[in-house]
Amino acid sequence: GPESFETPTAEIGALISEVAQFAGFRLHYPLNRAEYRDEFIVFQGASYLRAVSRGQTYGLSARGLAIDVAEPTGEEFPTFRRFWIERPSSRANAIVVHALLDSPRVAGAYRFGIYPGAPTTIDVDATLIPRAPLTHVGLGTLTSMFMHGAIDPPDRPDYRPAVHDSLGLAMVTGQGERLWRPLGNPAALQVSAFVDENPKGFGLIQRTREFSQFQDLEARYDMRPSAWVAPRGDWGAGFVNLVEIPSPFEGNDNIVAYWRPNRRLEAGVAFPFSYRLTWPNDYPPPQDIAPVSRSAFGLALADGKQQFVVDYGAAPGIAAGEVTAHVSVSAGQVLETRVQPNLPTGGFRVFVTFDPGTAPFCEIRLQPLMNGKPVGETWLNRWLRS
């Protein structure tokens, strides 16, 4: 009803209350051309929000806070109970939204400084007040979808080569190392922890931007945004947690990524944190570090052994013929590592053939080197016995 809103005039309040079933709100701005105000961000449901940058369509979501993701006791879903929207001037290119987050075990005050553009940027400043001790919270939570792609083919035939909102999890560690972890749609729930201290950033990235890679005329996965979380201030010790949930349907968000601090949040003690959330097409590494462009899995032609193939894009100053790859596995042994120049792309391809032995899973780490220095993103992946 009208009592749910505080508006500049009673007429506006009456109009909003007539809509009924109010679940959130959307903001509009001339993002792509001056004469049309595009919808570019929506806050809707629990603590979820989605945004787009110029030339994009909606894809993955962000969340104000996650609690107890994938815990046996079940997940707690905080909700934005109340919003305050600062009215911008007619010439403003930014808007400020305040929100009250509420949950059985925590309350939070949020400020979102929102800048539509290329990329759309949101500065998030939050203070949590736990009502009870919290041992498992997710900061900068991102929620996405991965059904199938080159590294994880579909379980049933599909005319589309790939179906996903995000291709991989990218990270920049506190030491500045660039990491890339391709996403998958596993047969059983998978949780992966990437331990770090004072991370510089992480995000779910839709690096593939060519329509031909997806062939979906309706969903246009090639136009979906990436999302990048850049902490402001020190987030301390903890880990980026990646949760991959088995899913038979592309309408389900089955990928969750967030920062989980090691420290426990105590009841009644304020916990402030801030970060910048951007929605770019990609978050590429610096020019002298080659980005992972494609990850694929198969059996080696010669002997049928397990094999990953990782393609790296071109980068200035990197002579593909001089690149070596340092590979380690958590179980079994590496049988062969081979680096091959990729003439069509100007980058290079790394073949990793390995024998996992009897292990049910195997963590693989690959780092391209030239003259002993890293020249590509460190590629991480988990092989699972099918």
PDB file of C-alpha atoms in Angstrom, residues 80 98-101 107-111 125-129 273:
ATOM      1  CA  PHE A  80      17.053  -5.897   1.872  1.00  0.00           C
ATOM      2  CA  HIS A  98      20.926   3.053   0.799  1.00  0.00           C
ATOM      3  CA  ALA A  99      19.590  -0.272   2.029  1.00  0.00           C
ATOM      4  CA  LEU A 100      18.790  -1.982   5.312  1.00  0.00           C
ATOM      5  CA  LEU A 101      19.785  -5.648   5.272  1.00  0.00           C
ATOM      6  CA  ALA A 107      21.467  -6.644  10.329  1.00  0.00           C
ATOM      7  CA  GLY A 108      23.400  -4.419   7.956  1.00  0.00           C
ATOM      8  CA  ALA A 109      23.513  -0.844   6.650  1.00  0.00           C
ATOM      9  CA  TYR A 110      24.510  -0.558   2.971  1.00  0.00           C
ATOM     10  CA  ARG A 111      25.375   2.366   0.741  1.00  0.00           C
ATOM     11  CA  ASP A 125      30.079   0.456   1.752  1.00  0.00           C
ATOM     12  CA  ALA A 126      28.500  -1.780   4.379  1.00  0.00           C
ATOM     13  CA  THR A 127      28.440  -2.289   8.132  1.00  0.00           C
ATOM     14  CA  LEU A 128      27.139  -5.543   9.577  1.00  0.00           C
ATOM     15  CA  ILE A 129      25.858  -5.923  13.153  1.00  0.00           C
ATOM     16  CA  PHE A 273      33.702  -3.647   4.764  1.00  0.00           C
TER      17      PHE A 273
END
